[in-house]
JSON list of C-alpha atoms and ligand atoms in Angstrom, two decimals:
[
{"chain": "A", "resi": 1, "resn": "UNK", "atom": "CA", "xyz": [-10.21, 2.20, -14.41]},
{"chain": "A", "resi": 2, "resn": "UNK", "atom": "CA", "xyz": [-13.50, 4.03, -13.95]},
{"chain": "A", "resi": 3, "resn": "UNK", "atom": "CA", "xyz": [-16.02, 4.41, -16.77]},
{"chain": "A", "resi": 4, "resn": "UNK", "atom": "CA", "xyz": [-15.90, 8.20, -16.48]},
{"chain": "A", "resi": 5, "resn": "UNK", "atom": "CA", "xyz": [-12.11, 8.33, -16.86]},
{"chain": "A", "resi": 6, "resn": "UNK", "atom": "CA", "xyz": [-12.24, 6.01, -19.86]},
{"chain": "A", "resi": 7, "resn": "UNK", "atom": "CA", "xyz": [-15.01, 8.15, -21.35]},
{"chain": "A", "resi": 8, "resn": "UNK", "atom": "CA", "xyz": [-13.06, 11.41, -21.12]},
{"chain": "A", "resi": 9, "resn": "UNK", "atom": "CA", "xyz": [-9.86, 9.67, -22.30]},
{"chain": "A", "resi": 10, "resn": "UNK", "atom": "CA", "xyz": [-11.73, 8.57, -25.44]},
{"chain": "A", "resi": 11, "resn": "UNK", "atom": "CA", "xyz": [-13.01, 12.14, -25.94]},
{"chain": "A", "resi": 12, "resn": "UNK", "atom": "CA", "xyz": [-9.43, 13.43, -25.80]},
{"chain": "A", "resi": 13, "resn": "UNK", "atom": "CA", "xyz": [-8.20, 10.89, -28.34]},
{"chain": "A", "resi": 14, "resn": "UNK", "atom": "CA", "xyz": [-11.09, 11.83, -30.67]},
{"chain": "A", "resi": 15, "resn": "UNK", "atom": "CA", "xyz": [-10.18, 15.51, -30.20]},
{"chain": "A", "resi": 16, "resn": "UNK", "atom": "CA", "xyz": [-6.58, 15.06, -31.38]},
{"chain": "A", "resi": 17, "resn": "UNK", "atom": "CA", "xyz": [-6.79, 11.99, -33.66]},
{"chain": "A", "resi": 18, "resn": "UNK", "atom": "CA", "xyz": [-7.33, 13.80, -36.96]},
{"chain": "A", "resi": 19, "resn": "UNK", "atom": "CA", "xyz": [-4.72, 16.46, -36.05]},
{"chain": "A", "resi": 20, "resn": "UNK", "atom": "CA", "xyz": [-1.81, 14.04, -35.49]},
{"chain": "A", "resi": 21, "resn": "UNK", "atom": "CA", "xyz": [1.16, 14.30, -37.88]},
{"chain": "A", "resi": 22, "resn": "UNK", "atom": "CA", "xyz": [4.29, 12.11, -38.28]},
{"chain": "A", "resi": 23, "resn": "UNK", "atom": "CA", "xyz": [6.62, 14.70, -36.66]},
{"chain": "A", "resi": 24, "resn": "UNK", "atom": "CA", "xyz": [4.30, 15.69, -33.84]},
{"chain": "A", "resi": 25, "resn": "UNK", "atom": "CA", "xyz": [5.36, 15.50, -30.19]},
{"chain": "A", "resi": 26, "resn": "UNK", "atom": "CA", "xyz": [2.62, 15.27, -27.58]},
{"chain": "A", "resi": 27, "resn": "UNK", "atom": "CA", "xyz": [2.95, 16.29, -23.93]},
{"chain": "A", "resi": 28, "resn": "UNK", "atom": "CA", "xyz": [1.60, 13.77, -21.45]},
{"chain": "A", "resi": 29, "resn": "UNK", "atom": "CA", "xyz": [0.59, 14.42, -17.86]},
{"chain": "A", "resi": 30, "resn": "UNK", "atom": "CA", "xyz": [0.27, 12.10, -14.89]},
{"chain": "A", "resi": 31, "resn": "UNK", "atom": "CA", "xyz": [-2.46, 10.28, -13.01]},
{"chain": "A", "resi": 32, "resn": "UNK", "atom": "CA", "xyz": [-5.20, 7.70, -13.39]},
{"chain": "A", "resi": 33, "resn": "UNK", "atom": "CA", "xyz": [-7.13, 9.70, -16.03]},
{"chain": "A", "resi": 34, "resn": "UNK", "atom": "CA", "xyz": [-3.97, 10.15, -18.09]},
{"chain": "A", "resi": 35, "resn": "UNK", "atom": "CA", "xyz": [-3.27, 6.43, -17.74]},
{"chain": "A", "resi": 36, "resn": "UNK", "atom": "CA", "xyz": [-6.64, 5.80, -19.42]},
{"chain": "A", "resi": 37, "resn": "UNK", "atom": "CA", "xyz": [-5.68, 8.30, -22.12]},
{"chain": "A", "resi": 38, "resn": "UNK", "atom": "CA", "xyz": [-2.37, 6.52, -22.77]},
{"chain": "A", "resi": 39, "resn": "UNK", "atom": "CA", "xyz": [-4.23, 3.21, -23.12]},
{"chain": "A", "resi": 40, "resn": "UNK", "atom": "CA", "xyz": [-6.57, 4.79, -25.70]},
{"chain": "A", "resi": 41, "resn": "UNK", "atom": "CA", "xyz": [-3.69, 6.54, -27.49]},
{"chain": "A", "resi": 42, "resn": "UNK", "atom": "CA", "xyz": [-1.66, 3.35, -27.92]},
{"chain": "A", "resi": 43, "resn": "UNK", "atom": "CA", "xyz": [-3.37, 2.29, -31.14]},
{"chain": "A", "resi": 44, "resn": "UNK", "atom": "CA", "xyz": [-2.52, 5.67, -32.73]},
{"chain": "A", "resi": 45, "resn": "UNK", "atom": "CA", "xyz": [1.20, 5.48, -31.89]},
{"chain": "A", "resi": 46, "resn": "UNK", "atom": "CA", "xyz": [2.25, 5.21, -35.56]},
{"chain": "A", "resi": 47, "resn": "UNK", "atom": "CA", "xyz": [0.56, 8.55, -36.36]},
{"chain": "A", "resi": 48, "resn": "UNK", "atom": "CA", "xyz": [2.88, 10.81, -34.33]},
{"chain": "A", "resi": 49, "resn": "UNK", "atom": "CA", "xyz": [6.57, 10.93, -33.40]},
{"chain": "A", "resi": 50, "resn": "UNK", "atom": "CA", "xyz": [6.47, 10.54, -29.63]},
{"chain": "A", "resi": 51, "resn": "UNK", "atom": "CA", "xyz": [5.86, 12.22, -26.30]},
{"chain": "A", "resi": 52, "resn": "UNK", "atom": "CA", "xyz": [7.40, 14.36, -23.61]},
{"chain": "A", "resi": 53, "resn": "UNK", "atom": "CA", "xyz": [6.24, 13.04, -20.27]},
{"chain": "A", "resi": 54, "resn": "UNK", "atom": "CA", "xyz": [5.66, 14.79, -16.95]},
{"chain": "A", "resi": 55, "resn": "UNK", "atom": "CA", "xyz": [6.66, 11.87, -14.71]},
{"chain": "A", "resi": 56, "resn": "UNK", "atom": "CA", "xyz": [8.64, 8.67, -14.53]},
{"chain": "A", "resi": 57, "resn": "UNK", "atom": "CA", "xyz": [5.38, 6.72, -14.10]},
{"chain": "A", "resi": 58, "resn": "UNK", "atom": "CA", "xyz": [3.87, 8.11, -17.32]},
{"chain": "A", "resi": 59, "resn": "UNK", "atom": "CA", "xyz": [7.16, 7.58, -19.20]},
{"chain": "A", "resi": 60, "resn": "UNK", "atom": "CA", "xyz": [7.13, 3.92, -18.22]},
{"chain": "A", "resi": 61, "resn": "UNK", "atom": "CA", "xyz": [3.53, 3.42, -19.34]},
{"chain": "A", "resi": 62, "resn": "UNK", "atom": "CA", "xyz": [4.13, 5.26, -22.62]},
{"chain": "A", "resi": 63, "resn": "UNK", "atom": "CA", "xyz": [7.19, 3.14, -23.40]},
{"chain": "A", "resi": 64, "resn": "UNK", "atom": "CA", "xyz": [5.30, -0.04, -22.57]},
{"chain": "A", "resi": 65, "resn": "UNK", "atom": "CA", "xyz": [2.80, 0.98, -25.28]},
{"chain": "A", "resi": 66, "resn": "UNK", "atom": "CA", "xyz": [5.57, 1.53, -27.84]},
{"chain": "A", "resi": 67, "resn": "UNK", "atom": "CA", "xyz": [5.42, 5.33, -27.67]},
{"chain": "A", "resi": 68, "resn": "UNK", "atom": "CA", "xyz": [8.88, 6.92, -27.75]},
{"chain": "A", "resi": 69, "resn": "UNK", "atom": "CA", "xyz": [9.59, 9.30, -24.86]},
{"chain": "A", "resi": 70, "resn": "UNK", "atom": "CA", "xyz": [11.73, 12.40, -25.52]},
{"chain": "A", "resi": 71, "resn": "UNK", "atom": "CA", "xyz": [13.38, 14.82, -23.12]},
{"chain": "A", "resi": 72, "resn": "UNK", "atom": "CA", "xyz": [11.90, 18.31, -23.30]},
{"chain": "A", "resi": 73, "resn": "UNK", "atom": "CA", "xyz": [15.46, 19.45, -24.03]},
{"chain": "A", "resi": 74, "resn": "UNK", "atom": "CA", "xyz": [15.46, 17.49, -27.28]},
{"chain": "A", "resi": 75, "resn": "UNK", "atom": "CA", "xyz": [12.25, 18.75, -28.86]},
{"chain": "A", "resi": 76, "resn": "UNK", "atom": "CA", "xyz": [11.41, 22.04, -30.51]},
{"chain": "A", "resi": 77, "resn": "UNK", "atom": "CA", "xyz": [7.80, 22.23, -29.51]},
{"chain": "A", "resi": 78, "resn": "UNK", "atom": "CA", "xyz": [4.80, 20.37, -28.20]},
{"chain": "A", "resi": 79, "resn": "UNK", "atom": "CA", "xyz": [1.49, 20.55, -30.02]},
{"chain": "A", "resi": 80, "resn": "UNK", "atom": "CA", "xyz": [-0.95, 19.21, -27.42]},
{"chain": "A", "resi": 81, "resn": "UNK", "atom": "CA", "xyz": [-0.45, 18.66, -23.69]},
{"chain": "A", "resi": 82, "resn": "UNK", "atom": "CA", "xyz": [-3.02, 16.26, -22.19]},
{"chain": "A", "resi": 83, "resn": "UNK", "atom": "CA", "xyz": [-3.43, 16.04, -18.44]},
{"chain": "A", "resi": 84, "resn": "UNK", "atom": "CA", "xyz": [-5.94, 15.60, -15.63]},
{"chain": "A", "resi": 85, "resn": "UNK", "atom": "CA", "xyz": [-6.56, 17.87, -12.65]},
{"chain": "A", "resi": 86, "resn": "UNK", "atom": "CA", "xyz": [-7.73, 17.76, -9.05]},
{"chain": "A", "resi": 87, "resn": "UNK", "atom": "CA", "xyz": [-9.98, 20.83, -9.38]},
{"chain": "A", "resi": 88, "resn": "UNK", "atom": "CA", "xyz": [-11.12, 22.98, -12.32]},
{"chain": "A", "resi": 89, "resn": "UNK", "atom": "CA", "xyz": [-12.98, 26.28, -11.82]},
{"chain": "A", "resi": 90, "resn": "UNK", "atom": "CA", "xyz": [-15.24, 28.10, -14.30]},
{"chain": "A", "resi": 91, "resn": "UNK", "atom": "CA", "xyz": [-12.30, 30.12, -15.67]},
{"chain": "A", "resi": 92, "resn": "UNK", "atom": "CA", "xyz": [-10.22, 26.96, -16.26]},
{"chain": "A", "resi": 93, "resn": "UNK", "atom": "CA", "xyz": [-7.89, 27.67, -13.34]},
{"chain": "A", "resi": 94, "resn": "UNK", "atom": "CA", "xyz": [-6.70, 24.36, -11.90]},
{"chain": "A", "resi": 95, "resn": "UNK", "atom": "CA", "xyz": [-5.36, 22.72, -8.80]},
{"chain": "A", "resi": 96, "resn": "UNK", "atom": "CA", "xyz": [-2.98, 19.91, -9.70]},
{"chain": "A", "resi": 97, "resn": "UNK", "atom": "CA", "xyz": [-0.39, 17.82, -7.92]},
{"chain": "A", "resi": 98, "resn": "UNK", "atom": "CA", "xyz": [-2.48, 15.10, -6.32]},
{"chain": "A", "resi": 99, "resn": "UNK", "atom": "CA", "xyz": [0.02, 12.77, -7.97]},
{"chain": "A", "resi": 100, "resn": "UNK", "atom": "CA", "xyz": [3.01, 14.89, -6.84]},
{"chain": "A", "resi": 101, "resn": "UNK", "atom": "CA", "xyz": [3.96, 15.66, -10.44]},
{"chain": "A", "resi": 102, "resn": "UNK", "atom": "CA", "xyz": [2.73, 19.25, -10.83]},
{"chain": "A", "resi": 103, "resn": "UNK", "atom": "CA", "xyz": [6.18, 20.84, -11.23]},
{"chain": "A", "resi": 104, "resn": "UNK", "atom": "CA", "xyz": [7.04, 18.94, -14.39]},
{"chain": "A", "resi": 105, "resn": "UNK", "atom": "CA", "xyz": [3.39, 19.07, -15.47]},
{"chain": "A", "resi": 106, "resn": "UNK", "atom": "CA", "xyz": [3.48, 22.86, -15.41]},
{"chain": "A", "resi": 107, "resn": "UNK", "atom": "CA", "xyz": [6.73, 22.93, -17.35]},
{"chain": "A", "resi": 108, "resn": "UNK", "atom": "CA", "xyz": [5.40, 20.67, -20.09]},
{"chain": "A", "resi": 109, "resn": "UNK", "atom": "CA", "xyz": [2.06, 22.52, -20.16]},
{"chain": "A", "resi": 110, "resn": "UNK", "atom": "CA", "xyz": [3.95, 25.80, -20.62]},
{"chain": "A", "resi": 111, "resn": "UNK", "atom": "CA", "xyz": [5.79, 24.35, -23.62]},
{"chain": "A", "resi": 112, "resn": "UNK", "atom": "CA", "xyz": [2.62, 23.24, -25.40]},
{"chain": "A", "resi": 113, "resn": "UNK", "atom": "CA", "xyz": [0.52, 25.14, -27.91]},
{"chain": "A", "resi": 114, "resn": "UNK", "atom": "CA", "xyz": [-2.69, 23.65, -26.53]},
{"chain": "A", "resi": 115, "resn": "UNK", "atom": "CA", "xyz": [-3.37, 22.21, -23.07]},
{"chain": "A", "resi": 116, "resn": "UNK", "atom": "CA", "xyz": [-6.27, 19.78, -23.06]},
{"chain": "A", "resi": 117, "resn": "UNK", "atom": "CA", "xyz": [-7.45, 19.01, -19.55]},
{"chain": "A", "resi": 118, "resn": "UNK", "atom": "CA", "xyz": [-9.40, 15.79, -19.02]},
{"chain": "A", "resi": 119, "resn": "UNK", "atom": "CA", "xyz": [-11.54, 15.35, -15.92]},
{"chain": "A", "resi": 120, "resn": "UNK", "atom": "CA", "xyz": [-14.61, 13.63, -14.56]},
{"chain": "A", "resi": 121, "resn": "UNK", "atom": "CA", "xyz": [-17.48, 15.76, -13.25]},
{"chain": "A", "resi": 122, "resn": "UNK", "atom": "CA", "xyz": [-16.33, 15.54, -9.62]},
{"chain": "A", "resi": 123, "resn": "UNK", "atom": "CA", "xyz": [-13.37, 17.81, -10.44]},
{"chain": "A", "resi": 124, "resn": "UNK", "atom": "CA", "xyz": [-15.49, 20.79, -11.51]},
{"chain": "A", "resi": 125, "resn": "UNK", "atom": "CA", "xyz": [-15.79, 23.35, -8.69]},
{"chain": "A", "resi": 126, "resn": "UNK", "atom": "CA", "xyz": [-17.24, 26.84, -8.21]},
{"chain": "A", "resi": 127, "resn": "UNK", "atom": "CA", "xyz": [-14.17, 27.95, -6.29]},
{"chain": "A", "resi": 128, "resn": "UNK", "atom": "CA", "xyz": [-10.70, 26.40, -5.97]},
{"chain": "A", "resi": 129, "resn": "UNK", "atom": "CA", "xyz": [-9.53, 25.24, -2.57]},
{"chain": "A", "resi": 130, "resn": "UNK", "atom": "CA", "xyz": [-11.46, 22.26, -1.24]},
{"chain": "A", "resi": 131, "resn": "UNK", "atom": "CA", "xyz": [-8.65, 20.04, -2.49]},
{"chain": "A", "resi": 132, "resn": "UNK", "atom": "CA", "xyz": [-5.54, 20.76, -0.37]},
{"chain": "A", "resi": 133, "resn": "UNK", "atom": "CA", "xyz": [-3.01, 22.64, -2.48]},
{"chain": "A", "resi": 134, "resn": "UNK", "atom": "CA", "xyz": [0.10, 20.53, -3.24]},
{"chain": "A", "resi": 135, "resn": "UNK", "atom": "CA", "xyz": [3.38, 22.42, -2.92]},
{"chain": "A", "resi": 136, "resn": "UNK", "atom": "CA", "xyz": [6.72, 20.83, -3.86]},
{"chain": "A", "resi": 137, "resn": "UNK", "atom": "CA", "xyz": [9.51, 21.88, -1.48]},
{"chain": "A", "resi": 138, "resn": "UNK", "atom": "CA", "xyz": [13.23, 21.29, -1.24]},
{"chain": "A", "resi": 139, "resn": "UNK", "atom": "CA", "xyz": [13.46, 18.99, 1.84]},
{"chain": "A", "resi": 140, "resn": "UNK", "atom": "CA", "xyz": [15.97, 21.19, 3.67]},
{"chain": "A", "resi": 141, "resn": "UNK", "atom": "CA", "xyz": [13.61, 24.17, 3.46]},
{"chain": "A", "resi": 142, "resn": "UNK", "atom": "CA", "xyz": [10.41, 22.37, 4.50]},
{"chain": "A", "resi": 143, "resn": "UNK", "atom": "CA", "xyz": [9.98, 23.93, 7.98]},
{"chain": "A", "resi": 144, "resn": "UNK", "atom": "CA", "xyz": [11.01, 27.39, 6.82]},
{"chain": "A", "resi": 145, "resn": "UNK", "atom": "CA", "xyz": [8.48, 27.21, 3.98]},
{"chain": "A", "resi": 146, "resn": "UNK", "atom": "CA", "xyz": [5.77, 25.79, 6.25]},
{"chain": "A", "resi": 147, "resn": "UNK", "atom": "CA", "xyz": [6.09, 28.75, 8.64]},
{"chain": "A", "resi": 148, "resn": "UNK", "atom": "CA", "xyz": [5.66, 31.22, 5.79]},
{"chain": "A", "resi": 149, "resn": "UNK", "atom": "CA", "xyz": [2.62, 29.33, 4.53]},
{"chain": "A", "resi": 150, "resn": "UNK", "atom": "CA", "xyz": [1.10, 29.54, 8.02]},
{"chain": "A", "resi": 151, "resn": "UNK", "atom": "CA", "xyz": [1.74, 33.30, 7.95]},
{"chain": "A", "resi": 152, "resn": "UNK", "atom": "CA", "xyz": [-0.35, 33.43, 4.75]},
{"chain": "A", "resi": 153, "resn": "UNK", "atom": "CA", "xyz": [-3.21, 31.65, 6.56]},
{"chain": "A", "resi": 154, "resn": "UNK", "atom": "CA", "xyz": [-2.47, 28.16, 5.23]},
{"chain": "A", "resi": 155, "resn": "UNK", "atom": "CA", "xyz": [-2.42, 24.88, 7.13]},
{"chain": "A", "resi": 156, "resn": "UNK", "atom": "CA", "xyz": [0.40, 22.74, 5.69]},
{"chain": "A", "resi": 157, "resn": "UNK", "atom": "CA", "xyz": [0.73, 19.01, 6.14]},
{"chain": "A", "resi": 158, "resn": "UNK", "atom": "CA", "xyz": [3.66, 16.93, 4.94]},
{"chain": "A", "resi": 159, "resn": "UNK", "atom": "CA", "xyz": [2.54, 14.21, 2.50]},
{"chain": "A", "resi": 160, "resn": "UNK", "atom": "CA", "xyz": [3.88, 11.14, 4.25]},
{"chain": "A", "resi": 161, "resn": "UNK", "atom": "CA", "xyz": [5.92, 8.57, 2.35]},
{"chain": "A", "resi": 162, "resn": "UNK", "atom": "CA", "xyz": [6.05, 10.58, -0.87]},
{"chain": "A", "resi": 163, "resn": "UNK", "atom": "CA", "xyz": [9.05, 12.02, -2.67]},
{"chain": "A", "resi": 164, "resn": "UNK", "atom": "CA", "xyz": [8.71, 13.59, -6.08]},
{"chain": "A", "resi": 165, "resn": "UNK", "atom": "CA", "xyz": [10.60, 12.49, -9.19]},
{"chain": "A", "resi": 166, "resn": "UNK", "atom": "CA", "xyz": [13.00, 15.35, -8.34]},
{"chain": "A", "resi": 167, "resn": "UNK", "atom": "CA", "xyz": [13.55, 13.88, -4.82]},
{"chain": "A", "resi": 168, "resn": "UNK", "atom": "CA", "xyz": [11.67, 16.69, -3.11]},
{"chain": "A", "resi": 169, "resn": "UNK", "atom": "CA", "xyz": [8.77, 16.64, -0.64]},
{"chain": "A", "resi": 170, "resn": "UNK", "atom": "CA", "xyz": [5.13, 17.71, -0.88]},
{"chain": "A", "resi": 171, "resn": "UNK", "atom": "CA", "xyz": [3.26, 19.94, 1.55]},
{"chain": "A", "resi": 172, "resn": "UNK", "atom": "CA", "xyz": [-0.53, 19.69, 1.14]},
{"chain": "A", "resi": 173, "resn": "UNK", "atom": "CA", "xyz": [-1.98, 23.01, 2.21]},
{"chain": "A", "resi": 174, "resn": "UNK", "atom": "CA", "xyz": [-5.52, 23.71, 3.38]},
{"chain": "A", "resi": 175, "resn": "UNK", "atom": "CA", "xyz": [-7.23, 27.01, 4.11]},
{"chain": "A", "resi": 176, "resn": "UNK", "atom": "CA", "xyz": [-5.41, 29.32, 1.66]},
{"chain": "A", "resi": 177, "resn": "UNK", "atom": "CA", "xyz": [-7.49, 32.02, 0.01]},
{"chain": "A", "resi": 178, "resn": "UNK", "atom": "CA", "xyz": [-7.44, 31.06, -3.68]},
{"chain": "A", "resi": 179, "resn": "UNK", "atom": "CA", "xyz": [-10.01, 33.65, -4.83]},
{"chain": "A", "resi": 180, "resn": "UNK", "atom": "CA", "xyz": [-7.26, 35.28, -6.91]},
{"chain": "A", "resi": 181, "resn": "UNK", "atom": "CA", "xyz": [-5.43, 32.20, -8.24]},
{"chain": "A", "resi": 182, "resn": "UNK", "atom": "CA", "xyz": [-2.74, 34.11, -10.15]},
{"chain": "A", "resi": 183, "resn": "UNK", "atom": "CA", "xyz": [-1.86, 36.21, -7.12]},
{"chain": "A", "resi": 184, "resn": "UNK", "atom": "CA", "xyz": [-1.53, 33.17, -4.83]},
{"chain": "A", "resi": 185, "resn": "UNK", "atom": "CA", "xyz": [0.39, 31.17, -7.46]},
{"chain": "A", "resi": 186, "resn": "UNK", "atom": "CA", "xyz": [2.96, 33.99, -7.74]},
{"chain": "A", "resi": 187, "resn": "UNK", "atom": "CA", "xyz": [3.08, 34.70, -4.02]},
{"chain": "A", "resi": 188, "resn": "UNK", "atom": "CA", "xyz": [3.79, 31.09, -3.09]},
{"chain": "A", "resi": 189, "resn": "UNK", "atom": "CA", "xyz": [6.42, 30.66, -5.77]},
{"chain": "A", "resi": 190, "resn": "UNK", "atom": "CA", "xyz": [8.24, 33.72, -4.43]},
{"chain": "A", "resi": 191, "resn": "UNK", "atom": "CA", "xyz": [8.97, 31.83, -1.18]},
{"chain": "A", "resi": 192, "resn": "UNK", "atom": "CA", "xyz": [12.53, 30.46, -1.31]},
{"chain": "A", "resi": 193, "resn": "UNK", "atom": "CA", "xyz": [12.48, 26.68, -1.04]},
{"chain": "A", "resi": 194, "resn": "UNK", "atom": "CA", "xyz": [9.22, 26.20, -2.94]},
{"chain": "A", "resi": 195, "resn": "UNK", "atom": "CA", "xyz": [9.92, 24.50, -6.25]},
{"chain": "A", "resi": 196, "resn": "UNK", "atom": "CA", "xyz": [6.39, 25.02, -7.56]},
{"chain": "A", "resi": 197, "resn": "UNK", "atom": "CA", "xyz": [2.82, 24.97, -6.32]},
{"chain": "A", "resi": 198, "resn": "UNK", "atom": "CA", "xyz": [-0.16, 23.21, -7.85]},
{"chain": "A", "resi": 199, "resn": "UNK", "atom": "CA", "xyz": [-2.14, 26.29, -8.91]},
{"chain": "A", "resi": 200, "resn": "UNK", "atom": "CA", "xyz": [-2.32, 26.47, -12.71]},
{"chain": "A", "resi": 201, "resn": "UNK", "atom": "CA", "xyz": [-3.53, 30.03, -13.31]},
{"chain": "A", "resi": 202, "resn": "UNK", "atom": "CA", "xyz": [-0.78, 31.17, -15.69]},
{"chain": "A", "resi": 203, "resn": "UNK", "atom": "CA", "xyz": [-0.72, 27.94, -17.70]},
{"chain": "A", "resi": 204, "resn": "UNK", "atom": "CA", "xyz": [-4.39, 27.12, -17.96]},
{"chain": "A", "resi": 205, "resn": "UNK", "atom": "CA", "xyz": [-5.94, 24.61, -20.34]},
{"chain": "A", "resi": 206, "resn": "UNK", "atom": "CA", "xyz": [-7.39, 25.97, -23.57]},
{"chain": "A", "resi": 207, "resn": "UNK", "atom": "CA", "xyz": [-9.84, 23.08, -23.59]},
{"chain": "A", "resi": 208, "resn": "UNK", "atom": "CA", "xyz": [-11.42, 21.21, -20.68]},
{"chain": "A", "resi": 209, "resn": "UNK", "atom": "CA", "xyz": [-13.08, 17.92, -21.58]},
{"chain": "A", "resi": 210, "resn": "UNK", "atom": "CA", "xyz": [-15.47, 16.55, -18.95]},
{"chain": "A", "resi": 211, "resn": "UNK", "atom": "CA", "xyz": [-16.66, 12.95, -18.78]},
{"chain": "A", "resi": 212, "resn": "UNK", "atom": "CA", "xyz": [-20.19, 12.40, -20.07]},
{"chain": "A", "resi": 213, "resn": "UNK", "atom": "CA", "xyz": [-20.86, 9.50, -17.70]},
{"chain": "B", "resi": 1, "resn": "5RP", "atom": "C1", "xyz": [-0.77, 14.68, -10.81]},
{"chain": "B", "resi": 1, "resn": "5RP", "atom": "C2", "xyz": [-1.97, 15.46, -11.15]},
{"chain": "B", "resi": 1, "resn": "5RP", "atom": "C3", "xyz": [-3.15, 14.73, -11.68]},
{"chain": "B", "resi": 1, "resn": "5RP", "atom": "O1", "xyz": [-3.48, 15.26, -12.93]},
{"chain": "B", "resi": 1, "resn": "5RP", "atom": "C4", "xyz": [-4.31, 14.92, -10.75]},
{"chain": "B", "resi": 1, "resn": "5RP", "atom": "O2", "xyz": [-3.92, 14.51, -9.45]},
{"chain": "B", "resi": 1, "resn": "5RP", "atom": "C5", "xyz": [-5.52, 14.11, -11.21]},
{"chain": "B", "resi": 1, "resn": "5RP", "atom": "O3", "xyz": [-5.25, 12.76, -11.09]},
{"chain": "B", "resi": 1, "resn": "5RP", "atom": "P1", "xyz": [-6.30, 11.65, -11.46]},
{"chain": "B", "resi": 1, "resn": "5RP", "atom": "O4", "xyz": [-6.48, 11.67, -12.93]},
{"chain": "B", "resi": 1, "resn": "5RP", "atom": "O5", "xyz": [-5.68, 10.36, -10.94]},
{"chain": "B", "resi": 1, "resn": "5RP", "atom": "O6", "xyz": [-7.59, 11.96, -10.72]},
{"chain": "B", "resi": 1, "resn": "5RP", "atom": "O7", "xyz": [-2.01, 16.66, -11.02]},
{"chain": "B", "resi": 1, "resn": "5RP", "atom": "O8", "xyz": [0.21, 15.45, -10.19]}
]
């Protein structure tokens, strides 16, 4: 675990600690920064009810820390959603999905009152798009989708050896014009066969915490 990820994880715990209540459900993202957050959160587990998780990996870690994991179907609302990102621009638009979990991450983020994004300084960018955009696709539609992405100017590459928690595949796409993130997020999701793409322009964080080290 890097010092910067631990630092921002501690900032996030400080941010929510005095707001936790016995009936509160937290939303938890996926990735190495979130793993640091879960470690820091463990000692506060008696101060809230439990969590909705965005991946099987995070669910396992949460449960190992004694934090109860609920299905999104079984909760009424989520107060805070805490997650990392692969890129964050100055308007808090994100690229996510480096951990192949962006579909469920976006769902849980959309259910939360507040999305707190936790990143180290390397994730802050002037313009989205250096990090290849992850797109989750239904396996049967992969080639069809890839051709339509090429028509939009993208260069898709199948992420080898990875299937998502939903048993789908990931195309990592370079060269797309992300200068209007909302437009590209909508345009991609209109292609049949795409489950979701990793642009978070409609479900942006309300708070971005950046590591101080
Ligand atoms: C997973 C994600 C992660 O939040 C993103 O990849 C950042 O991960 P890390 O904290 O390991 O750098 O979107 O799908």
